PDB file of C-alpha atoms in Angstrom:
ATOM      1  CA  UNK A   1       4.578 -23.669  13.052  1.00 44.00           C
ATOM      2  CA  UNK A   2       2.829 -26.583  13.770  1.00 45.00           C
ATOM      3  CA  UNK A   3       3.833 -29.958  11.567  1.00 50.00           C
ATOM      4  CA  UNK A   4      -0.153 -29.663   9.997  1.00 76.00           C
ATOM      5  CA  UNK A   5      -0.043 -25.782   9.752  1.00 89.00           C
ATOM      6  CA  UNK A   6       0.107 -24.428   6.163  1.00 95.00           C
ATOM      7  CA  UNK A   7       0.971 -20.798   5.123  1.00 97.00           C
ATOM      8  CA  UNK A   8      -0.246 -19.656   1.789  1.00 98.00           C
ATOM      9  CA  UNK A   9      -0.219 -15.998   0.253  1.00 98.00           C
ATOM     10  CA  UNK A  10      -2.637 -14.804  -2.165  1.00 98.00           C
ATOM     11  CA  UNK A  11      -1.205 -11.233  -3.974  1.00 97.00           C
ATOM     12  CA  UNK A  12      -2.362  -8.629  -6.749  1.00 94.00           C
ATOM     13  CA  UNK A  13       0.476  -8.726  -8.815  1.00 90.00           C
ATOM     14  CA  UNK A  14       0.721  -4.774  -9.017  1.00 78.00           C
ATOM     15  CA  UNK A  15       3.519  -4.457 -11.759  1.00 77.00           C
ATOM     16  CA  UNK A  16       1.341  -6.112 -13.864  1.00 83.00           C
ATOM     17  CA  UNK A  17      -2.106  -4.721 -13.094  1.00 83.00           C
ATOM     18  CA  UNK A  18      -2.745  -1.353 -14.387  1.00 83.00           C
ATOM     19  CA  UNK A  19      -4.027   1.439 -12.217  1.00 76.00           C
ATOM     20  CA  UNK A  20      -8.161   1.397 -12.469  1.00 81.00           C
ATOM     21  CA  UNK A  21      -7.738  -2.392 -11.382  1.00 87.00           C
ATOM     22  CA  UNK A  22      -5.216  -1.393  -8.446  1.00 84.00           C
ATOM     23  CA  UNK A  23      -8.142   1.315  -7.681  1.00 79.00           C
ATOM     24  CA  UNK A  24     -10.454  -1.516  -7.407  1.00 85.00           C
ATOM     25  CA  UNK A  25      -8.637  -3.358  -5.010  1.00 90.00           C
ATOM     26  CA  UNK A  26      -7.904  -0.986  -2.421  1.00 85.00           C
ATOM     27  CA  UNK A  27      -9.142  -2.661   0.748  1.00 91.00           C
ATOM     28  CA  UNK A  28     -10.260  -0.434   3.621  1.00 88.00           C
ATOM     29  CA  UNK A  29     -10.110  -1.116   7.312  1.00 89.00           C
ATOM     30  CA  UNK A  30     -13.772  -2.670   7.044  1.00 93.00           C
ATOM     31  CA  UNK A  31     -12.711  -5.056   4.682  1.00 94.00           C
ATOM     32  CA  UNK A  32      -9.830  -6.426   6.825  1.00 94.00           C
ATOM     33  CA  UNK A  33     -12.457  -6.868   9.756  1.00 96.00           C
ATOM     34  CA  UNK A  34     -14.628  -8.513   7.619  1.00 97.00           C
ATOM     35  CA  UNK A  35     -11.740 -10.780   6.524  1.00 97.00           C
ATOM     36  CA  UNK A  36     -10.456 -11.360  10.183  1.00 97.00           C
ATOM     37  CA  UNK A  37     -14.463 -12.320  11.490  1.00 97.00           C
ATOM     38  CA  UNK A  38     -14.618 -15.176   8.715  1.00 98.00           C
ATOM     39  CA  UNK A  39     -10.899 -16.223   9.953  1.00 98.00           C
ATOM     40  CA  UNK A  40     -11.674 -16.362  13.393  1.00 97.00           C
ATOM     41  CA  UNK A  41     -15.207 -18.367  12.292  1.00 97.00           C
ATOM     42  CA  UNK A  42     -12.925 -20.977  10.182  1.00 96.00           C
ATOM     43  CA  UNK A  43     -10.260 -21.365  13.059  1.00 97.00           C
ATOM     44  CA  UNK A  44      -7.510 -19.946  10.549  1.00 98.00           C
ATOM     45  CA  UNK A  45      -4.956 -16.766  10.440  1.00 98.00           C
ATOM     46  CA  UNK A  46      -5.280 -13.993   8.657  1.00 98.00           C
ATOM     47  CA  UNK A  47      -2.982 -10.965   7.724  1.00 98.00           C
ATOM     48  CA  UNK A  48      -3.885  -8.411   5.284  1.00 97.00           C
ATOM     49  CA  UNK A  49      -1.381  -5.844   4.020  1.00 95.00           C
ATOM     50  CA  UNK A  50      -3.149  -3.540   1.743  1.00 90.00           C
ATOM     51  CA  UNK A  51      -2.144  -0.173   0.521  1.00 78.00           C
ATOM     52  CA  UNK A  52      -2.769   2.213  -2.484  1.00 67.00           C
ATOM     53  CA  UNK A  53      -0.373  -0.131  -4.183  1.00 73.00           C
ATOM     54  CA  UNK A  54      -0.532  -3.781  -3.123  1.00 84.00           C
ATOM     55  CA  UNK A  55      -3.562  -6.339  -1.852  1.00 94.00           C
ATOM     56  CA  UNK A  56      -1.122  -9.453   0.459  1.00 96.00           C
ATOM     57  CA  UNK A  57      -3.528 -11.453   1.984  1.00 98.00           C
ATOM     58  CA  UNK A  58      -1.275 -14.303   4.017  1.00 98.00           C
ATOM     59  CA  UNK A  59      -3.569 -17.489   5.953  1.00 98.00           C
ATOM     60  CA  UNK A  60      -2.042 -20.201   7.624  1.00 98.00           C
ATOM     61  CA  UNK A  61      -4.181 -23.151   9.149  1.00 97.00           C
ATOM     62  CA  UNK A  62      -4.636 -26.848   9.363  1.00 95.00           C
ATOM     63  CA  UNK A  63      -5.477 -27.459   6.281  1.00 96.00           C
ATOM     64  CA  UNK A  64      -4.015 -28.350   2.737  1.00 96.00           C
ATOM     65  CA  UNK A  65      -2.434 -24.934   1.393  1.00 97.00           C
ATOM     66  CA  UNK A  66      -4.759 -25.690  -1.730  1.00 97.00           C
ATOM     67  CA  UNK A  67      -7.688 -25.355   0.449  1.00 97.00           C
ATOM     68  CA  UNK A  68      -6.470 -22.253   2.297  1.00 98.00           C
ATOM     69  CA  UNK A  69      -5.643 -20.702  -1.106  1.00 98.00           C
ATOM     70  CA  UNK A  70      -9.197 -21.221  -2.230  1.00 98.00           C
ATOM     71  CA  UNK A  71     -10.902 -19.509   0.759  1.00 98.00           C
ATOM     72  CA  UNK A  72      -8.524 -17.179   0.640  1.00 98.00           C
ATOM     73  CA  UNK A  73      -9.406 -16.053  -3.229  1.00 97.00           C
ATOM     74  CA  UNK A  74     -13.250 -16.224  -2.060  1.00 97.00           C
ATOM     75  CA  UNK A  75     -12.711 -13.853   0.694  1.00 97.00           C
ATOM     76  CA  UNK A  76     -11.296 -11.596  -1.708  1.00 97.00           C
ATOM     77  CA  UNK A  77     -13.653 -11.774  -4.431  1.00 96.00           C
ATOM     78  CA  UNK A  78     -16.422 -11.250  -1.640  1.00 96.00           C
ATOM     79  CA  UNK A  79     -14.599  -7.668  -1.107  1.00 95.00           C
ATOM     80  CA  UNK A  80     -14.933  -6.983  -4.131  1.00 95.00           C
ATOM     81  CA  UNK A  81     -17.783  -8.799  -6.679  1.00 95.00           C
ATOM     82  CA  UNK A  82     -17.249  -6.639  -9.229  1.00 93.00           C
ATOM     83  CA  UNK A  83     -13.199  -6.658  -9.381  1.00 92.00           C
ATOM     84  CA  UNK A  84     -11.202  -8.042 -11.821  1.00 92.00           C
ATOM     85  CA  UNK A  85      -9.362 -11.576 -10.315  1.00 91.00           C
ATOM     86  CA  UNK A  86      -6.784 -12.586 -12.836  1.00 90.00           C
ATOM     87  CA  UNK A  87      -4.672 -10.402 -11.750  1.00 92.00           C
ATOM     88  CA  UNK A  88      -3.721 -12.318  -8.682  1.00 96.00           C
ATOM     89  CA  UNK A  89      -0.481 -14.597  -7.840  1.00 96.00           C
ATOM     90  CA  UNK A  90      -0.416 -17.014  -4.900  1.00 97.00           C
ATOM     91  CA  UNK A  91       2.217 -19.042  -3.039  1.00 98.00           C
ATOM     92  CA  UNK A  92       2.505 -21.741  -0.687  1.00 98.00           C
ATOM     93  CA  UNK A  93       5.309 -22.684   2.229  1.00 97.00           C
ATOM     94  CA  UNK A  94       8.103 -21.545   1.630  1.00 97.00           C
ATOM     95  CA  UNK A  95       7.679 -19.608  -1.552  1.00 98.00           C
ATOM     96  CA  UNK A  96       4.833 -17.602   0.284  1.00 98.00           C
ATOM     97  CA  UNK A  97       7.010 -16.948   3.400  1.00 97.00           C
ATOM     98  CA  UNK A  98       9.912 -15.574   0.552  1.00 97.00           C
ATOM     99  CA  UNK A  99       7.258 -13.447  -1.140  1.00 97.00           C
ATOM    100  CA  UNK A 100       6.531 -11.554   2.364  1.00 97.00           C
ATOM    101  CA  UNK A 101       9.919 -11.181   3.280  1.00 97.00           C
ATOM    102  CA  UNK A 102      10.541  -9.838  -0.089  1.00 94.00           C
ATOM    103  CA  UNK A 103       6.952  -6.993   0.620  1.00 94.00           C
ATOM    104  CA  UNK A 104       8.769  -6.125   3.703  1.00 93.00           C
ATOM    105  CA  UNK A 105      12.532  -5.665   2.355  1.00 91.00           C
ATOM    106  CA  UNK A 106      10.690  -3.389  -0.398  1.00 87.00           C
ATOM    107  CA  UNK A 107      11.838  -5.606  -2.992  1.00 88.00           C
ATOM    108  CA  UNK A 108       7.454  -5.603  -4.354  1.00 88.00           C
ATOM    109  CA  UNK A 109       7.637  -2.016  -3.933  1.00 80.00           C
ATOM    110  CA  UNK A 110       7.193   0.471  -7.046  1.00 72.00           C
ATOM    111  CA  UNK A 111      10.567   1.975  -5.541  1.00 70.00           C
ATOM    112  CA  UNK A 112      12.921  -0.232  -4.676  1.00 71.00           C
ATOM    113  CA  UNK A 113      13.279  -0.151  -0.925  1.00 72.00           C
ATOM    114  CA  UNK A 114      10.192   2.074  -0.227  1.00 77.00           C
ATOM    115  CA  UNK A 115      10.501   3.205   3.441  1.00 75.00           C
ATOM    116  CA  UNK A 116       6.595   2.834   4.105  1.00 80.00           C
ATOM    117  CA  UNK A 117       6.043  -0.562   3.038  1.00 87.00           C
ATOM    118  CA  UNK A 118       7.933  -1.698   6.823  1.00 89.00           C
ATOM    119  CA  UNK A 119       5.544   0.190   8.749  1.00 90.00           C
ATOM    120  CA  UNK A 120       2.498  -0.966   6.772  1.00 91.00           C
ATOM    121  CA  UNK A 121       3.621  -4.843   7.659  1.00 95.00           C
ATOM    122  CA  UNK A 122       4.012  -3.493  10.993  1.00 95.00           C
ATOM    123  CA  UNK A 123       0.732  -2.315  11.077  1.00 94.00           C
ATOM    124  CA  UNK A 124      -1.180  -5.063   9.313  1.00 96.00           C
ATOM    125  CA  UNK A 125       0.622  -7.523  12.261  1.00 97.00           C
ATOM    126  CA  UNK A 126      -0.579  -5.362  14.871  1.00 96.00           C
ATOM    127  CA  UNK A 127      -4.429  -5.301  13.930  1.00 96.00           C
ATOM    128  CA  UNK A 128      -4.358  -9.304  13.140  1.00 97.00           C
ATOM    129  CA  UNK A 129      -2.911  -9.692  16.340  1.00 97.00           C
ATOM    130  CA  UNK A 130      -5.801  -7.213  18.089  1.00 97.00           C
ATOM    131  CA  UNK A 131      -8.406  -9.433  16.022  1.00 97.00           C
ATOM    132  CA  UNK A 132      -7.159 -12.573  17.532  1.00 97.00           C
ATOM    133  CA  UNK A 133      -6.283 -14.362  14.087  1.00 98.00           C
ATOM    134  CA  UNK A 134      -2.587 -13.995  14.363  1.00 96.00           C
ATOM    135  CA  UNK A 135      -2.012 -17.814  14.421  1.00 95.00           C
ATOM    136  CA  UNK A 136       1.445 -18.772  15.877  1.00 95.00           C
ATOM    137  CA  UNK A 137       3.039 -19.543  12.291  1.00 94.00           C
ATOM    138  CA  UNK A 138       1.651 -16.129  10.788  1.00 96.00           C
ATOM    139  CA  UNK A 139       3.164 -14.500  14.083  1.00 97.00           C
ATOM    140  CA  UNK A 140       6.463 -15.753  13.482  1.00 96.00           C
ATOM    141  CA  UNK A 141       6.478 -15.137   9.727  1.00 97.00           C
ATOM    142  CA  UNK A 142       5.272 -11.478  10.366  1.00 97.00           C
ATOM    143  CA  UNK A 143       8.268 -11.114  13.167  1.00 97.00           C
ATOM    144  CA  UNK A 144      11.013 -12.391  10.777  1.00 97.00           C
ATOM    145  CA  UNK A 145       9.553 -10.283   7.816  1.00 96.00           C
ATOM    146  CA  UNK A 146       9.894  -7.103   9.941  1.00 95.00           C
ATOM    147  CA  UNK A 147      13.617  -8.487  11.100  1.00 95.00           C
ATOM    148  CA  UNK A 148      14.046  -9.061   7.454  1.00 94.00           C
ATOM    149  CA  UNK A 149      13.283  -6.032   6.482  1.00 92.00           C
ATOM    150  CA  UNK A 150      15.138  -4.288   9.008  1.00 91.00           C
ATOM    151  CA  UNK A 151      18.199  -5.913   7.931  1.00 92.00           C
ATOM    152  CA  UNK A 152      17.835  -5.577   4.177  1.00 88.00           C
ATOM    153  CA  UNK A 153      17.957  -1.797   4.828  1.00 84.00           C
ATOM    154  CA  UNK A 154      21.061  -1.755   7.754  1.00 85.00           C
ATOM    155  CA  UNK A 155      23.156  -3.669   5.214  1.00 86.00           C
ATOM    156  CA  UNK A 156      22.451  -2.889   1.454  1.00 81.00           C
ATOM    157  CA  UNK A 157      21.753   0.028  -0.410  1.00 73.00           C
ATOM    158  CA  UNK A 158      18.050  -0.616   0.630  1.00 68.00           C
ATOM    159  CA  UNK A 159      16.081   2.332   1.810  1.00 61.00           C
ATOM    160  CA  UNK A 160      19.246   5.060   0.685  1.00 61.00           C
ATOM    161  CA  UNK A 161      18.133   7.932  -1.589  1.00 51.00           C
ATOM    162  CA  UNK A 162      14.720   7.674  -2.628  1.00 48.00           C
ATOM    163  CA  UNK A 163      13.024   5.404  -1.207  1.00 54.00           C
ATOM    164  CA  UNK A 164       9.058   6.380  -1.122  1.00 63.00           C
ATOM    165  CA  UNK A 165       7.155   6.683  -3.927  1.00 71.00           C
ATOM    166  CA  UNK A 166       6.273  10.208  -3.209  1.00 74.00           C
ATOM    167  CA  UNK A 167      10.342  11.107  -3.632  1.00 74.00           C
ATOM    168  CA  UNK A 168      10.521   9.042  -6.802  1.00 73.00           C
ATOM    169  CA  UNK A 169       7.715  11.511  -8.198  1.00 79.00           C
ATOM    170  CA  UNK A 170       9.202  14.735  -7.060  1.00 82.00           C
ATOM    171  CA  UNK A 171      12.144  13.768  -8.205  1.00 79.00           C
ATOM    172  CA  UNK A 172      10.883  12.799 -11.669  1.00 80.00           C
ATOM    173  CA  UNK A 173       8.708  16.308 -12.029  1.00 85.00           C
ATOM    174  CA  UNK A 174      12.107  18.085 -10.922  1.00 84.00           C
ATOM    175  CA  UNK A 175      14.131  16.180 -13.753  1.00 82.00           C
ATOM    176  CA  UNK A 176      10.938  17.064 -16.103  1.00 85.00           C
ATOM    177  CA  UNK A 177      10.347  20.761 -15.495  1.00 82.00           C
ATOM    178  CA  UNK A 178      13.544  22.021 -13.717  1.00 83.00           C
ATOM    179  CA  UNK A 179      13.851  24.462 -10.920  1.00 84.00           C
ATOM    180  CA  UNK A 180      10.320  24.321  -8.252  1.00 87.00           C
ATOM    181  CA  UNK A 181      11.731  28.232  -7.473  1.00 85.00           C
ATOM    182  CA  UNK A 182       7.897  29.481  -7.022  1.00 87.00           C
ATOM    183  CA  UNK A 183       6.178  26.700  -9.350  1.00 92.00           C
ATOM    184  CA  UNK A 184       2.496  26.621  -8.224  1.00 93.00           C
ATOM    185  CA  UNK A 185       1.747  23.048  -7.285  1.00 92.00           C
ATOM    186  CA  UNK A 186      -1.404  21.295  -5.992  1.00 89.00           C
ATOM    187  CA  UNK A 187      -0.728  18.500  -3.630  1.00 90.00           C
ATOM    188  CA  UNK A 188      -4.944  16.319  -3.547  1.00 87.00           C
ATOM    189  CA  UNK A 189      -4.949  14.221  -0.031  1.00 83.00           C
ATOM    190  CA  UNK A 190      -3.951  14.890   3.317  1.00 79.00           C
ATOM    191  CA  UNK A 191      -3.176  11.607   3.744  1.00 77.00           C
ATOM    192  CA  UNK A 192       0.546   9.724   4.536  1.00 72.00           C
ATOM    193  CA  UNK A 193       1.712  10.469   1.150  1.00 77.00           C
ATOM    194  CA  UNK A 194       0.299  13.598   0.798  1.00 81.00           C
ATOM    195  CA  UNK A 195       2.259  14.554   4.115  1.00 82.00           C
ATOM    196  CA  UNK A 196       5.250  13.214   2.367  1.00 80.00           C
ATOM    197  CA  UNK A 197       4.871  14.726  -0.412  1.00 84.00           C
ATOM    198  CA  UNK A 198       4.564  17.937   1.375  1.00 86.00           C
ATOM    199  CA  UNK A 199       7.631  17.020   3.410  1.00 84.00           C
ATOM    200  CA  UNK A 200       9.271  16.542   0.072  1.00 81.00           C
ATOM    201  CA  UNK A 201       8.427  19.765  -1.369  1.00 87.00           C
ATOM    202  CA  UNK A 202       9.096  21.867   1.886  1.00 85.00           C
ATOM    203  CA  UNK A 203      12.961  22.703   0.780  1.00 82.00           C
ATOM    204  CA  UNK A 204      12.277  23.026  -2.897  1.00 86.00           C
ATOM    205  CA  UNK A 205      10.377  27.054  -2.862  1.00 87.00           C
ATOM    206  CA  UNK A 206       7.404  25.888  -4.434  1.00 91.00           C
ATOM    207  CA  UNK A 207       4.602  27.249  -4.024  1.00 90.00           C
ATOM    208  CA  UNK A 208       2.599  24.580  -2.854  1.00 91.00           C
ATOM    209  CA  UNK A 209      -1.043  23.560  -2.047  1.00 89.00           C
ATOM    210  CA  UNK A 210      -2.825  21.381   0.121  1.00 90.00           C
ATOM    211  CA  UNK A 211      -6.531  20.503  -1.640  1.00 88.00           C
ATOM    212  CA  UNK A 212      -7.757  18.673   1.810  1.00 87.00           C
ATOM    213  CA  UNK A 213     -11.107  17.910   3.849  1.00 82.00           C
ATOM    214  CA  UNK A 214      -9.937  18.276   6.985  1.00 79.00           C
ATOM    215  CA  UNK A 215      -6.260  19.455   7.061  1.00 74.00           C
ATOM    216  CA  UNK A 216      -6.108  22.020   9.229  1.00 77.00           C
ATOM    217  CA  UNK A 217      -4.222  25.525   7.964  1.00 72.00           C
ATOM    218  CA  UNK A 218      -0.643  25.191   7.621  1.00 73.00           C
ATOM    219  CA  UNK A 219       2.212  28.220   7.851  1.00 68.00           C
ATOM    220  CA  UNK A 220       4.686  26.444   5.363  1.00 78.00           C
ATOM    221  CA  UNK A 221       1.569  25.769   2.563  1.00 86.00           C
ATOM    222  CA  UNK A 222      -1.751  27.232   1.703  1.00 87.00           C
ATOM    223  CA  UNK A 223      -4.899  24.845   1.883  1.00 89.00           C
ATOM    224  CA  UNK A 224      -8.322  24.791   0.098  1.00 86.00           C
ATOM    225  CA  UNK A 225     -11.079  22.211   0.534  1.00 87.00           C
ATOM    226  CA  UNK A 226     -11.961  19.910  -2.120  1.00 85.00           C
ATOM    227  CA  UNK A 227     -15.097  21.740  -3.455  1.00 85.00           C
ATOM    228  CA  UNK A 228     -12.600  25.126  -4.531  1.00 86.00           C
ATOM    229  CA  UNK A 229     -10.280  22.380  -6.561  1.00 85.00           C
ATOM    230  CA  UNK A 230     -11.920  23.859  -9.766  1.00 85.00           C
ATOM    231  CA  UNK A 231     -10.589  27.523  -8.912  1.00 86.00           C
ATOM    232  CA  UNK A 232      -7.023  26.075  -8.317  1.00 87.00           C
ATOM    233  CA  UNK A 233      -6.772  23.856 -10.969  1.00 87.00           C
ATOM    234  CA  UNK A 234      -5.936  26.441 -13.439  1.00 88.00           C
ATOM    235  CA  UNK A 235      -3.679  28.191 -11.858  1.00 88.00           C
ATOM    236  CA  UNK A 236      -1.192  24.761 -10.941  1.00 91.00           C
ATOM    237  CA  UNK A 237       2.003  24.123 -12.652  1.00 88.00           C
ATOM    238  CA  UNK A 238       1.906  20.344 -11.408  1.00 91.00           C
ATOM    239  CA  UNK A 239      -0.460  18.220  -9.603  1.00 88.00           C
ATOM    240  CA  UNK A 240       0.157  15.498  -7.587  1.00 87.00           C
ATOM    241  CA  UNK A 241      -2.804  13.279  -6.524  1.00 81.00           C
ATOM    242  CA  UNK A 242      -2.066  11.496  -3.653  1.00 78.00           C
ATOM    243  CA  UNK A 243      -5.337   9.997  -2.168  1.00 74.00           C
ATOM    244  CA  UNK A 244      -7.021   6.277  -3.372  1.00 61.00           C
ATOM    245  CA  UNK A 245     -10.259   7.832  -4.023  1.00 60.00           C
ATOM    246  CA  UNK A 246     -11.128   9.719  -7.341  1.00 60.00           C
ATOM    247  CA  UNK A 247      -9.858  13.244  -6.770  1.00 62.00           C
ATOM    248  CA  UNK A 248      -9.480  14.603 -10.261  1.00 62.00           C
ATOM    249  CA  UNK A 249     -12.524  13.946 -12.833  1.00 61.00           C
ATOM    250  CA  UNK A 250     -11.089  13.388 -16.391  1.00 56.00           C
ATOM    251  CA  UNK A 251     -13.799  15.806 -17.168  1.00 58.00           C
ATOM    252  CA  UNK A 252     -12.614  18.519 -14.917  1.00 60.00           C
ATOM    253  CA  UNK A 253      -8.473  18.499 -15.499  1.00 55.00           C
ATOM    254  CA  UNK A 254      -9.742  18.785 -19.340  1.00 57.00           C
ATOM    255  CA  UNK A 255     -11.334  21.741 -18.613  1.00 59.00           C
ATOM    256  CA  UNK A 256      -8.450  23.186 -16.659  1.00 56.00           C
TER     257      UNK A 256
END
C-alpha cells in the first residue's frame, strides 16, 4: 500500500437487517460490473463480495477514506434507488482490513465458520482482478484475507461440524420434526445451496425434490419445474427455499 492509499469498507450489517431488506440488496454480476466501470473511471479499487447474505463493498485509492466512503455509499445507492441505506456499517484502515479478514474467517457469517464464504472472497478477488480495479493495496488485503481465512479454519474449531448455512437448517428441521425416513421435502433453487442442500439430504432417506428451471433429471431426487410448484406444494412435509429470488408467494404456501 502506497503511503497516500486509503482502504475503506462499506457493509450491510446483515444480523441486524431483516430479510426483505437483505432481498433488496442482493447484487448481481451486472451490478459488480457496473461498480468496477465507475472504479476504473475514478482511478480507484474496487471489490465486491455479495451473496444471498452479505453486500462488502471494499475501495482503496488516493484519496481521504472519508471521500472513498462517500462514493462508495453512492455507488451503492445507485444499485439500488429504492433500497433501504441505514442499514449499512463502514470502516476505514485498519478497522476495514479487520472487518474483511473477519468475512473471510466466517466470523460475519450466519454460521460461524461457513465454508462458502472463502470461496466467495475468492471469487469476488478474481473478477476485480479480471476488471482491472484490483489496486495493489486491495490485492494484498484480498491475499491475506484468503491466508486468514485459511488459517482460522487449520487451527480452531472454524469450519468443523456445520459450517454452511444449508447444514445449520437441516440440522434444525431434523431436531424439529425427527427422523427424514421418507419425509417428502421440496428443495426451490438449483443453485450452490440448493446443491448443498441436496448434498445434505442425500444420506438422510428423504424423499426429496428438486423445484428447478434448468436442473437436469437426477437418479438420487425427483425434479419438477417451477410452474408444477403448486401440485407439489401440498404434498411436502418441509420446504426449503434456497434461491434469492421470490420462489414461494405468501399467497400460494397459504393455499397449500
Amino acid at each position: 500500500m502506497s503511503s497516500h492509499e486509503s482502504i475503506v469498507a462499506v457493509w450491510l450489517d446483515g444480523a441486524s437487517c431483516p430479510v426483505e431488506v437483505r432481498e433488496a440488496w442482493a447484487l448481481d454480476a451486472l451490478d459488480a460490473d457496473r461498480l468496477a466501470r465507475a472504479a476504473h473511471e475514478e482511478g480507484l479499487g474496487a471489490c465486491l463480495v455479495s451473496t444471498c447474505f452479505r453486500v462488502e463493498l471494499f475501495v482503496s485509492g488516493d484519496r481521504p477514506a472519508e471521500a472513498l466512503k462517500a462514493w462508495a455509499r453512492e455507488q451503492l445507492a445507485a444499485a439500488r434507488p429504492d433500497a433501504p441505506r441505514d442499514g449499512f456499517l463502514d470502516a476505514e484502515g485498519e478497522d476495514a482490513l479487520r472487518h474483511l479478514f473477519r468475512v473471510a474467517a466466517g466470523l460475519e457469517s450466519a454460521v460461524l465458520g461457513e465454508a462458502q464464504i472463502l470461496g466467495q472472497v475468492r471469487r469476488a478477488r478474481a473478477a476485480a482482478e479480471a476488471a482491472g480495479v484490483l489496486r495493489p493495496a486491495l490485492r494484498a488485503a484480498f491475499d491475506t484475507a484468503v491466508r486468514t481465512g485459511q488459517w482460522a479454519r487449520r487451527v480452531t474449531d472454524l469450519g468443523r461440524g456445520t459450517a454452511s448455512t444449508a447444514s445449520a437448517a437441516v440440522q434444525w428441521v431434523e431436531d424439529a420434526v425427527g427422523t427424514w425416513s421418507r419425509r417428502p421435502v421440496l428443495v426451490l433453487g438449483g443453485g450452490q445451496m440448493g446443491r448443498l442442500l441436496l448434498g445434505r439430504l442425500a444420506d438422510t432417506g428423504a424423499d426429496v425434490t428438486l423445484v428447478s428451471a434448468h436442473a437436469p433429471a437426477h437418479q438420487g431426487f425427483a425434479v419438477v419445474h417451477p410452474d408444477a410448484l403448486a401440485d407439489a406444494l401440498p404434498g411436502a412435509s418441509v420446504v426449503f427455499t434456497a434461491t434469492d429470488r421470490l420462489a414461494l408467494p405468501l399467497a400460494l404456501a397459504r393455499s397449500a
